């Protein structure tokens, strides 16, 4: 990190917003940086019984970068960031849910008796997929157009209507609620799969399922991070 970190003054999400490489450190400590990123670093350490000085030392030692790809998300305008989220992350979710669901169904059917946790993994992923499809639609049809409408109004010097502001605030609350629910399911999937570690008797499909679940979690974490910790503060400033 380029600047000193005060654990009691900065949130987990703000740390990751400054440098996405911090996400890897938080994953190592089992700390939620996206859905639960609104709490201070100090509180997050207390919840996990982690020494704040140790964590800060790790964070200060990582390479400085805005994120893994080098893109400066914080400098992007909200409309450009929205387009990126839709083209990169919404597309990824839509492309992967059917594939992962098919793997999960097969593993649950073949290994359900020996490894019953896969039955619940299949059920939970189906729930996650259903929830995410509705969430993406809500963002694309309601939230994102409202954000762009507000941005256009601000750029043109016009005062946005009270109805626009009220509706947008409500949609932002719904967005965060959806993210928290998705985060809870992801945490349960990781727990059931033993951190996505297949057993010794796992077949290729079994291993591919767990690899895909891990990649899906990583992409969704970045997806939620961009919306909660980058886009939402930008929109709140416009409001």
Short mmCIF file of C-alpha atoms in Angstrom, two decimals, residues 8 13 34 52 56 59 86-87 90 100-102 106 120 140 149-151 153-154 170 184 196 203 230 237:
data_model
loop_
_atom_site.label_atom_id
_atom_site.label_comp_id
_atom_site.label_asym_id
_atom_site.label_seq_id
_atom_site.Cartn_x
_atom_site.Cartn_y
_atom_site.Cartn_z
CA UNK A 8 -9.72 1.71 13.15
CA UNK A 13 -13.61 -2.57 1.33
CA UNK A 34 -16.74 -7.69 -0.71
CA UNK A 52 -4.17 -6.01 13.42
CA UNK A 56 -1.30 -4.31 8.38
CA UNK A 59 -0.90 -5.34 3.53
CA UNK A 86 -22.14 -5.92 -17.57
CA UNK A 87 -19.79 -7.00 -20.36
CA UNK A 90 -22.70 -10.27 -15.89
CA UNK A 100 -21.56 -25.49 -13.29
CA UNK A 101 -25.12 -26.61 -12.57
CA UNK A 102 -24.65 -29.58 -14.91
CA UNK A 106 -23.78 -35.12 -12.02
CA UNK A 120 -26.30 -29.69 -0.73
CA UNK A 140 -29.71 -4.03 -15.96
CA UNK A 149 -29.97 8.97 -15.86
CA UNK A 150 -28.63 10.61 -12.71
CA UNK A 151 -25.17 11.01 -14.22
CA UNK A 153 -28.61 15.04 -15.21
CA UNK A 154 -25.57 16.03 -13.16
CA UNK A 170 -34.03 1.89 -2.84
CA UNK A 184 -23.52 -16.22 2.44
CA UNK A 196 -12.85 -26.51 -3.07
CA UNK A 203 -13.27 -38.18 -10.91
CA UNK A 230 -16.30 1.41 -6.29
CA UNK A 237 -21.65 11.25 -4.30
#
